[in-house]
Coordinates of C-alpha atoms and ligand atoms in Angstrom, one line a residue:
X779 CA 126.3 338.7 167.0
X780 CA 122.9 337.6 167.2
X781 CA 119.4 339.6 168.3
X782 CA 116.5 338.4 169.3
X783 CA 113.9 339.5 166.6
X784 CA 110.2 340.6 167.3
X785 CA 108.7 337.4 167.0
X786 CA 110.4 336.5 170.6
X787 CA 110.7 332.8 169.1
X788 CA 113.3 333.0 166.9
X789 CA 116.9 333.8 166.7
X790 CA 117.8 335.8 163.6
X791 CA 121.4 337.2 162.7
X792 CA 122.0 340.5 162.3
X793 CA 121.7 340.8 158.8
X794 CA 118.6 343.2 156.9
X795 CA 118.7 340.8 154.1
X796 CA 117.3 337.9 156.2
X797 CA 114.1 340.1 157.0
X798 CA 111.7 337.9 154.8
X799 CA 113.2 334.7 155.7
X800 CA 112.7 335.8 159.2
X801 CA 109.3 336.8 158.7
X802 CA 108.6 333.6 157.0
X803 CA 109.9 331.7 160.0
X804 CA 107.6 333.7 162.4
X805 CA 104.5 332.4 160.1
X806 CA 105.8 328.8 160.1
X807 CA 106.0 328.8 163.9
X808 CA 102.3 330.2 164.1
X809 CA 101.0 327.2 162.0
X810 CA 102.2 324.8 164.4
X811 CA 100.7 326.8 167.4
X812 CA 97.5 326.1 165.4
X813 CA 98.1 322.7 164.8
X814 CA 99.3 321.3 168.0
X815 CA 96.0 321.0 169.3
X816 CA 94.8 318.3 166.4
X817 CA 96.6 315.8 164.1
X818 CA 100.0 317.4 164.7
X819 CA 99.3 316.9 168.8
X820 CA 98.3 313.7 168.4
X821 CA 101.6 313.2 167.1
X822 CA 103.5 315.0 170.2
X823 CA 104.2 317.7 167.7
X824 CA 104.2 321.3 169.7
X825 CA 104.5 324.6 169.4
X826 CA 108.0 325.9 170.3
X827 CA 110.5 328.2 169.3
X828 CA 112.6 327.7 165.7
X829 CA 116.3 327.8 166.1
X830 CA 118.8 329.5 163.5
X831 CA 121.5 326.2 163.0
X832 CA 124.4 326.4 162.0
X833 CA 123.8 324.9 158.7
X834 CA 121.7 327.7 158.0
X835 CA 124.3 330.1 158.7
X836 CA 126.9 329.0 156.6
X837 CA 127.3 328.0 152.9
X838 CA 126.7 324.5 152.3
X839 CA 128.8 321.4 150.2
X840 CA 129.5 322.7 146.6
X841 CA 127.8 321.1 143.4
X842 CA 132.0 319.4 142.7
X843 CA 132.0 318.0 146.1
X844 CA 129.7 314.8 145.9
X845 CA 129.4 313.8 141.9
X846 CA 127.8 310.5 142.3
X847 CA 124.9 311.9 146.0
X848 CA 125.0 309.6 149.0
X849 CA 122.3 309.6 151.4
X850 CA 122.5 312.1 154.8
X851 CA 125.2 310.7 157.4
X852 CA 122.5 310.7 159.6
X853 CA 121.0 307.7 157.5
X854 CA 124.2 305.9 157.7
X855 CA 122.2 302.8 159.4
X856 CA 120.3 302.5 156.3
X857 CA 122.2 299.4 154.7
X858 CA 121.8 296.0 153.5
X859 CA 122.5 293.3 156.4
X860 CA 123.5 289.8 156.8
X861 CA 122.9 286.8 159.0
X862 CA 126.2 285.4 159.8
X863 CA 125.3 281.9 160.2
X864 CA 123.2 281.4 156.9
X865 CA 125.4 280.4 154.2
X866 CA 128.9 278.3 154.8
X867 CA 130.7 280.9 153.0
X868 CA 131.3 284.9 152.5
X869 CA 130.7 284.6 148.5
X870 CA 128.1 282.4 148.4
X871 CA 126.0 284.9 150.7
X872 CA 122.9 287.0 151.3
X873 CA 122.3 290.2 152.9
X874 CA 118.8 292.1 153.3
X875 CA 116.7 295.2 152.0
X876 CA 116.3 297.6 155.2
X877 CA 112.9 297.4 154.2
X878 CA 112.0 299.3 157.9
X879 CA 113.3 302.3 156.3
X880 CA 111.5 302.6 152.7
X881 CA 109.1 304.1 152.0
X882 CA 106.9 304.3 148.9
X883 CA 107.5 300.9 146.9
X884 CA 110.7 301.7 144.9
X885 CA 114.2 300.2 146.2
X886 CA 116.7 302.7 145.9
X887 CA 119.7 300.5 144.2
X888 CA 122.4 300.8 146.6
X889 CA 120.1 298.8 148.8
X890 CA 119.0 295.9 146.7
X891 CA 119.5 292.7 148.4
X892 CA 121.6 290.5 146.9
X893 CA 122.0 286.8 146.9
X894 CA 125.4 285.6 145.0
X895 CA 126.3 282.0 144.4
X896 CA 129.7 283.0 143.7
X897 CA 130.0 286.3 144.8
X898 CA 129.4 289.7 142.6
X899 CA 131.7 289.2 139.4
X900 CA 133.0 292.2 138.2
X901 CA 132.2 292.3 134.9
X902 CA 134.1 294.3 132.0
X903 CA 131.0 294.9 129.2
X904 CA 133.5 295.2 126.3
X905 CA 134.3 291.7 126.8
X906 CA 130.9 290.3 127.6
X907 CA 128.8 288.4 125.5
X908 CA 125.4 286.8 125.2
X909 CA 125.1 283.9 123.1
X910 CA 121.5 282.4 121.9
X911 CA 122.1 278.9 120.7
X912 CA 120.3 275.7 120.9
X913 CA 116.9 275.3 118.7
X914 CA 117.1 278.3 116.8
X915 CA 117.6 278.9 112.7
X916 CA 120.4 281.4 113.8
X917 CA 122.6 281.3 116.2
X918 CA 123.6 284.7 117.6
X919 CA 126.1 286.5 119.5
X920 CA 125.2 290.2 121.5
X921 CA 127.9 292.3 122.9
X922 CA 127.0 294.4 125.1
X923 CA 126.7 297.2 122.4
X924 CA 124.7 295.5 120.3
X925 CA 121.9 295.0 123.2
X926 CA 121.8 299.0 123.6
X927 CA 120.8 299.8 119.8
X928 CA 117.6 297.4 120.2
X929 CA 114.1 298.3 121.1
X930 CA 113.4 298.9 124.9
X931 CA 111.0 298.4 127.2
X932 CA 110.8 300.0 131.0
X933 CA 109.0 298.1 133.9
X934 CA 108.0 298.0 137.9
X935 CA 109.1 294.6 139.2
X936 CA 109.4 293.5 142.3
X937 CA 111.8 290.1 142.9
X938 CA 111.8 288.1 145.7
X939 CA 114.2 285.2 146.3
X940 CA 112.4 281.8 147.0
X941 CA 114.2 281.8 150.6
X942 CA 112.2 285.0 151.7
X943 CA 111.0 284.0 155.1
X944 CA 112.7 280.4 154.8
X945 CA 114.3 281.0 158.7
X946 CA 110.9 281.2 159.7
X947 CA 108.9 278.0 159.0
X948 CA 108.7 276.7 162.4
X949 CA 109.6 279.3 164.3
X950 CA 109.6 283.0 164.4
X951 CA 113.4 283.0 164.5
X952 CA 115.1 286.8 163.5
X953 CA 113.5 289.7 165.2
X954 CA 113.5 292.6 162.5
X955 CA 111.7 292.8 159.0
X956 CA 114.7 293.1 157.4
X957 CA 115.6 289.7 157.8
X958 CA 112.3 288.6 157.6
X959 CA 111.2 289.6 154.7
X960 CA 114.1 291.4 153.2
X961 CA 115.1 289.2 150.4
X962 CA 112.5 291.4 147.8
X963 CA 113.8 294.3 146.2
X964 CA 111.3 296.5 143.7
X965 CA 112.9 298.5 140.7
X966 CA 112.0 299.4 137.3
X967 CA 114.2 297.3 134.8
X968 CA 114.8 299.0 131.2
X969 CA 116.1 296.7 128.2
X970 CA 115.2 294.7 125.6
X971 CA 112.2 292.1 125.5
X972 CA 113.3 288.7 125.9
X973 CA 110.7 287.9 123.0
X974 CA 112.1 290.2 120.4
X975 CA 115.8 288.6 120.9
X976 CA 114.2 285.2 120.5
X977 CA 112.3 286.0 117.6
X978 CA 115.6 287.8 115.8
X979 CA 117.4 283.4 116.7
X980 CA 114.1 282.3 115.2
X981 CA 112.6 279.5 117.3
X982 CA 112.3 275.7 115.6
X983 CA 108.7 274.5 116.3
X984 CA 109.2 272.1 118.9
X985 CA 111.5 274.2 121.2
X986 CA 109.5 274.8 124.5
X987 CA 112.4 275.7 127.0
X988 CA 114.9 277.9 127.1
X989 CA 118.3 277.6 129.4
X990 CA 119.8 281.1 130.7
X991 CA 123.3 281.0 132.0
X992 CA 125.1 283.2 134.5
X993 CA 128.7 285.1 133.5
X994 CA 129.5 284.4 137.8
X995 CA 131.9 281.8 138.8
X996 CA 129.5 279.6 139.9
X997 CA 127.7 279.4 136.0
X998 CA 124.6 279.5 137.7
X999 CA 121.4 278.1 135.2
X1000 CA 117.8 277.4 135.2
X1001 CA 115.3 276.3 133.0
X1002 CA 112.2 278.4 132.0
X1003 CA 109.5 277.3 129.8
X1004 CA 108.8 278.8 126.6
X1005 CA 105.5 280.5 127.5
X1006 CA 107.6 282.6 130.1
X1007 CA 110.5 283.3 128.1
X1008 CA 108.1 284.9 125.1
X1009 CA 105.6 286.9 127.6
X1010 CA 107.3 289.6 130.1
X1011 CA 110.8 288.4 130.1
X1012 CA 113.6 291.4 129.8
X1013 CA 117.1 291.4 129.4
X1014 CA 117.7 294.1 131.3
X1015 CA 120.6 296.6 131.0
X1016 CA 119.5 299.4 133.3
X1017 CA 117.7 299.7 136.5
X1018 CA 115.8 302.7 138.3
X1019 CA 117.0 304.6 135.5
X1020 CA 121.0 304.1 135.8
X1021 CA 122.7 301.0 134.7
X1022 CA 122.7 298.1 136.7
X1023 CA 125.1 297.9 139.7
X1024 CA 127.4 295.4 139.4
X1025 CA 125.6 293.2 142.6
X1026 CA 122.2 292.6 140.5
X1027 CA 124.4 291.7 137.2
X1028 CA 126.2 294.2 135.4
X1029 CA 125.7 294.7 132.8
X1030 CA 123.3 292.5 131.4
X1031 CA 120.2 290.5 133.9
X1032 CA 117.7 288.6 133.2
X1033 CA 114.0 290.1 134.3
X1034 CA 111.0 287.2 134.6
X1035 CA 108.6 288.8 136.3
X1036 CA 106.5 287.6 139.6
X1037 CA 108.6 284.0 139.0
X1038 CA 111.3 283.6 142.0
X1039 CA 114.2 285.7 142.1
X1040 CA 117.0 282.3 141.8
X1041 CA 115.8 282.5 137.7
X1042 CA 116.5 286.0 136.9
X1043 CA 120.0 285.3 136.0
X1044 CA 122.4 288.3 136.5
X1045 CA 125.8 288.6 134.2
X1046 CA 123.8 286.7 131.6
X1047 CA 125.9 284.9 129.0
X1048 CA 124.0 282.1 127.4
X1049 CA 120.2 281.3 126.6
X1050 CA 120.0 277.8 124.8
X1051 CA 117.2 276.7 123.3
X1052 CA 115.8 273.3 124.0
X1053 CA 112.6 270.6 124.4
X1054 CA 112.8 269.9 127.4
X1055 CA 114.0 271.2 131.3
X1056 CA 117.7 271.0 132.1
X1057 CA 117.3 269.5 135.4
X1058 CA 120.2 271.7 136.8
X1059 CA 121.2 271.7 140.1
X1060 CA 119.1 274.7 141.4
X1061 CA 115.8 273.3 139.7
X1062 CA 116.5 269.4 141.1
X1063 CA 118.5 269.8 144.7
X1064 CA 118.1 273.5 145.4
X1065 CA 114.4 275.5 145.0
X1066 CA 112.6 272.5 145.5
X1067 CA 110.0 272.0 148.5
X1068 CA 110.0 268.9 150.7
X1069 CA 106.0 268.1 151.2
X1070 CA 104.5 266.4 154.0
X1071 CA 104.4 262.7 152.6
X1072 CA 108.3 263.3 151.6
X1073 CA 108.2 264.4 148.2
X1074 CA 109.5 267.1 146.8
X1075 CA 107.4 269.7 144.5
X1076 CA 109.7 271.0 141.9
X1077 CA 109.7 274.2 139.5
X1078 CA 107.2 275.7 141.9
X1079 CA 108.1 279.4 140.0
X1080 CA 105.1 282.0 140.9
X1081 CA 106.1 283.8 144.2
X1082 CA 102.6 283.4 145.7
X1083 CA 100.8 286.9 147.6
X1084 CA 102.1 288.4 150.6
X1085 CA 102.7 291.3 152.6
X1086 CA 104.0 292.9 155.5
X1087 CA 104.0 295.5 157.9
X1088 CA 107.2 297.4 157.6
X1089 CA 106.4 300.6 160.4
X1090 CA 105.9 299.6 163.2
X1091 CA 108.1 296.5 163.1
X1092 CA 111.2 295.1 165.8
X1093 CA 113.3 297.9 164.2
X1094 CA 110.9 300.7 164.4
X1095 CA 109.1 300.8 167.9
X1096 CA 106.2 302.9 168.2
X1097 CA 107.5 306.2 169.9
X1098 CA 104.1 306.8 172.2
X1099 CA 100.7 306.9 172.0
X1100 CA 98.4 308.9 169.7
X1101 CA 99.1 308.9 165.8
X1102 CA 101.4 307.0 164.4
X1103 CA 102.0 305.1 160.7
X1104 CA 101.4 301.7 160.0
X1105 CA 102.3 301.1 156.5
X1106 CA 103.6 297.9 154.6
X1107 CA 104.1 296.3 151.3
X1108 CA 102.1 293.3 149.5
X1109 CA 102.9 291.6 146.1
X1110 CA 102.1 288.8 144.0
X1111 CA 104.2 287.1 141.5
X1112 CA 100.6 286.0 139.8
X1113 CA 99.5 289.3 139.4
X1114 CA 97.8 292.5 141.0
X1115 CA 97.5 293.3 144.9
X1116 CA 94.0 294.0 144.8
X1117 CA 93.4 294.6 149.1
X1118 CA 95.4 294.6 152.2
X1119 CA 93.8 293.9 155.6
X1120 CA 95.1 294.8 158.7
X1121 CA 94.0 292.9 162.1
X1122 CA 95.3 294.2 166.0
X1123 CA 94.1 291.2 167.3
X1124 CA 96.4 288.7 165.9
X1125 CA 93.4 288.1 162.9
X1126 CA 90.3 287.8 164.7
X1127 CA 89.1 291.5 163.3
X1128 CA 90.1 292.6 160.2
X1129 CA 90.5 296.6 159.1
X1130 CA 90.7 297.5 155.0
X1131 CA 93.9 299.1 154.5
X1132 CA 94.6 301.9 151.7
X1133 CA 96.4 301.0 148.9
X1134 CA 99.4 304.1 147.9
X1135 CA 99.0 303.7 143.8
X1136 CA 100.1 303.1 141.3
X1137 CA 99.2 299.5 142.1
X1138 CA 101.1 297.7 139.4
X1139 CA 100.9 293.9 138.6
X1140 CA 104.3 291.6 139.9
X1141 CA 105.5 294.9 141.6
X1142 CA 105.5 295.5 145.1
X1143 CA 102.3 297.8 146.3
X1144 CA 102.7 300.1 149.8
X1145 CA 99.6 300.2 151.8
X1146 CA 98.9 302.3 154.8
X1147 CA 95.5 302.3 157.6
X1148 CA 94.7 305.6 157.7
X1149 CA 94.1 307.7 161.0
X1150 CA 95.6 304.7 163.0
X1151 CA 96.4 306.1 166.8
X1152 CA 97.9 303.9 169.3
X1153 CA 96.3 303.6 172.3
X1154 CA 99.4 302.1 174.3
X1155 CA 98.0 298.7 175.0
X1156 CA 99.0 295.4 173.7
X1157 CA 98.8 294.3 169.8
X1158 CA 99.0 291.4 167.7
X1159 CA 99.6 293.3 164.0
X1160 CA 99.1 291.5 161.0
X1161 CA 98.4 292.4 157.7
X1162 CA 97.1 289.9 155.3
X1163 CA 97.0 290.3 151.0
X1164 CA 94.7 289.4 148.0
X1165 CA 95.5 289.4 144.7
X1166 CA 93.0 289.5 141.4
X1167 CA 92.9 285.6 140.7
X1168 CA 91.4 285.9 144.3
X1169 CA 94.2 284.5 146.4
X1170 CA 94.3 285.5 150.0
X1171 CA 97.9 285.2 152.0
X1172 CA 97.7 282.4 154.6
X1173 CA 98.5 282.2 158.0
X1174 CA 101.4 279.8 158.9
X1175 CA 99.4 277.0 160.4
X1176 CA 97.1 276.9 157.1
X1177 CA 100.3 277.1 155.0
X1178 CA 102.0 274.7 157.0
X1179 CA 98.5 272.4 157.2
X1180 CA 99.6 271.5 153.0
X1181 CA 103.4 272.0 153.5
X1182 CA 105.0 270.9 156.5
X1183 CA 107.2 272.1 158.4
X1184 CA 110.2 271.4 156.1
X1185 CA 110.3 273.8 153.6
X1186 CA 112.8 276.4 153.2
X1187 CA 111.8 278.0 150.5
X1188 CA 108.1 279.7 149.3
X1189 CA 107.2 281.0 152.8
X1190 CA 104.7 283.6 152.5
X1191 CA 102.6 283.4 155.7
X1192 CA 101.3 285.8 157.4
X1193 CA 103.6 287.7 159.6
X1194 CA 102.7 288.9 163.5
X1195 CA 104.3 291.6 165.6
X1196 CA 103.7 291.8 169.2
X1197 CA 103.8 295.3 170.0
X1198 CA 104.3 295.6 174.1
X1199 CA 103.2 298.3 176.0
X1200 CA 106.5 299.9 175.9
X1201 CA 106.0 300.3 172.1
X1202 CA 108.7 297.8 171.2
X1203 CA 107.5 295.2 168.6
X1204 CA 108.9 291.3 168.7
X1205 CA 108.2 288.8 165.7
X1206 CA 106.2 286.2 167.2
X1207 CA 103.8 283.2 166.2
X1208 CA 100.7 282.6 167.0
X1209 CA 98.9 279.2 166.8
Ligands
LIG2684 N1 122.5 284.8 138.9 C1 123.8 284.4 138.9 N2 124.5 284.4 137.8 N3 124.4 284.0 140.1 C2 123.7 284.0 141.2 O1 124.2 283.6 142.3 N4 121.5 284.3 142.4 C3 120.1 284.2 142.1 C4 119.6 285.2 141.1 N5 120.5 285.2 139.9 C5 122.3 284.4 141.2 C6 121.8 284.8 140.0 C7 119.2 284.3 143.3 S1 119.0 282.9 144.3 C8 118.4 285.4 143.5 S2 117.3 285.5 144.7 C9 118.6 286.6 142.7 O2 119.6 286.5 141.7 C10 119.0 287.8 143.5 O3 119.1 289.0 142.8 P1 119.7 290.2 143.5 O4 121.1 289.9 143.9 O5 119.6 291.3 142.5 O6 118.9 290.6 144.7
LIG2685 CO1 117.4 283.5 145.6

């Protein structure tokens, strides 16, 4: 049975004990009465009558049901994706951050991309080691115990694989940001400082490189120079708080801040220490980039500034005119974001976006324009990055004007969405 109550709006069940909430309810609806007529009508916000659902009517899930909390059903959508036709295989694969869904800077870690060689190996830590050898006065062997009763450190990073963006040097080629751009995740890594387990091997003089090795079938290595390896690096053994999942490298990654994502080795086994670069395959045939004049640059490791607009984007159209959000995201591997632009005119006129702190260096930075209200006519969105050695992102044909149009990798151009009257938004190029 249910009654009308005397606020004619809402429904309330017979039931004295839900007076207050009732009464609470009534006030609720009178604030958005008051608000319709500014920010919230702008919006399409108005003021209407407040429904008793069944959810509220009935007990909800108990605290046994769900030990390990999913997100809503209603976010089901909200999951990594892949492009069928990018890699020859299932395990040597990508898929992509729904970055059109985030918000704030943090990835949750169920939606990490991940990029596997040799697909996600399922790692038992009992049985995994990590081994420092090489150029060292002690060898040394780390199970995975050992690496949880040494000094920690916890830290915002964001990584981006070097392939971000590589379907898109020519042409704008996959309409959503998710494929776009979706090869960056951003978490907070907790473990040990790379430094601190180099230190312990003791480093001969002339050692400048170190090798680090992947537990995966495909043994995947790189080479990092010394400099790196004893600044930010962290073997990490937890991230966003829990311990890593098993796609980013369970249980023990390798963290090298703002350098491209192919180095931070997951299901690390092995760091050798050496005097010179390993020349392994993905430092000679793979993450290189083919210049103009034929030549390929190599170890090109800094993931240069860049951002983009993540709301509105081809999987968020704009729902009608009047306020709306436009936010994004902007990084540098070489160090703070220090200012986000934002242009309607495909970058003839440029508007200061605000930056949503903490703005941390090599970690991923959301930035929104403020009091933006769509007026329903045409735009060319772009948003365009600086950082504080006072790099600003480029747009493609200035990027392309000193690299061709044959790289894959290190593609971090300025990215346009044509936002049609209808509100839908297409990735296009301009120029
Ligand atoms: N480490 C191992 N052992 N095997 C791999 O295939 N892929 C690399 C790197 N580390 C890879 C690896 C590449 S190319 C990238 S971009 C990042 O891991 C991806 O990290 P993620 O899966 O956490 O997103
Ligand atoms: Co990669």
């Amino acid at each position: 049975m249910r009654k009308k109550s005397s606020n004619s709006d809402i429904n309330v069940p017979e039931n004295e004990g839900l007076d207050r909430r009732s009464f609470l309810r009534a006030g609720l609806a009178g604030s958005t009465a008051l608000a319709a007529g500014g920010l919230a009508g702008a919006s399409g916000a108005k003021a209407a009558g407040l429904d008793i659902p069944i959810w509220s009517q009935q007990l909800g899930i108990d605290v046994d049901a769900l030990p390990y909390g999913k997100p809503s059903v209603y976010e089901s959508g909200v999951v990594r994706r892949s492009v069928d036709w990018l890699t020859a295989t299932r395990e040597s694969s990508i898929n992509f951050t729904p970055l059109y869904a985030l918000d704030g800077f943090v990835t949750p870690n169920g939606i990490c991309f991940e990029r596997h060689h040799g697909g996600a190996a399922e790692v038992d830590p009992a049985q995994h080691h990590l081994m420092i050898n090489g150029m060292v006065d002690r060898p040394l062997l780390f199970s995975v115990e050992d690496l949880l009763r040494l000094p920690r450190v916890s830290r915002f990073f964001f990584l981006e694989c070097a392939a971000n963006g590589g379907m898109e040097w020519r042409n704008a080629q996959l309409n959503g940001v998710q494929y776009t751009h979706g090869m960056v995740h951003c978490v907070q890594y907790t473990g040990v400082p790379l430094k601190l387990l180099l230190e312990e091997a003791g480093v001969k003089p002339k050692a400048d490189w170190i090798m680090v090795e992947g537990g995966d079938s495909a043994g995947m290595n790189r080479s990092i120079p010394m400099a790196k390896a004893l600044d930010d690096c962290i073997v990490a053994l937890f991230m966003n708080g829990e311990r890593l999942r098993v796609e980013q490298g369970y249980p023990v990654r390798l963290v090298v801040p703002g350098f491209e994502g192919n180095m931070w080795v997951k299901w690390l086994r092995r760091i050798e220490v050496g005097d010179g670069a390993w020349q392994a395959r993905e430092e000679t045939s793979k993450y290189t980039d083919l210049m103009p004049d034929g030549r390929a640059r190599r170890f090109t490791w800094e993931m240069d500034c860049k951002s983009v607009i993540t709301n509105p984007c081809p999987e968020n159209p704009i729902p009608g005119k009047g306020a709306n959000v436009l936010t994004g995201l902007a990084w540098s591997g070489r160090g703070t974001v220090t200012r986000v632009d934002v242009s309607m005119d495909g970058g003839r006129n440029w508007l200061e976006a605000r930056l949503e702190g903490p703005v941390m260096p090599k970690c991923l930075t959301r930035f929104y324009l403020d009091g933006w209200e769509w007026d329903g006519s045409e735009v060319y969105l772009q948003s365009r990055a600086m950082d504080d050695t006072g790099y600003v992102q480029p747009q493609m044909v200035e990027l392309q004007k000193v690299r061709g149009v044959n790289s894959i990798y290190h593609n971090n151009a300025i990215q346009t969405w044509h936002v049609l009257k209808s509100g839908e938004v297409e990735n296009v190029r301009l120029g």
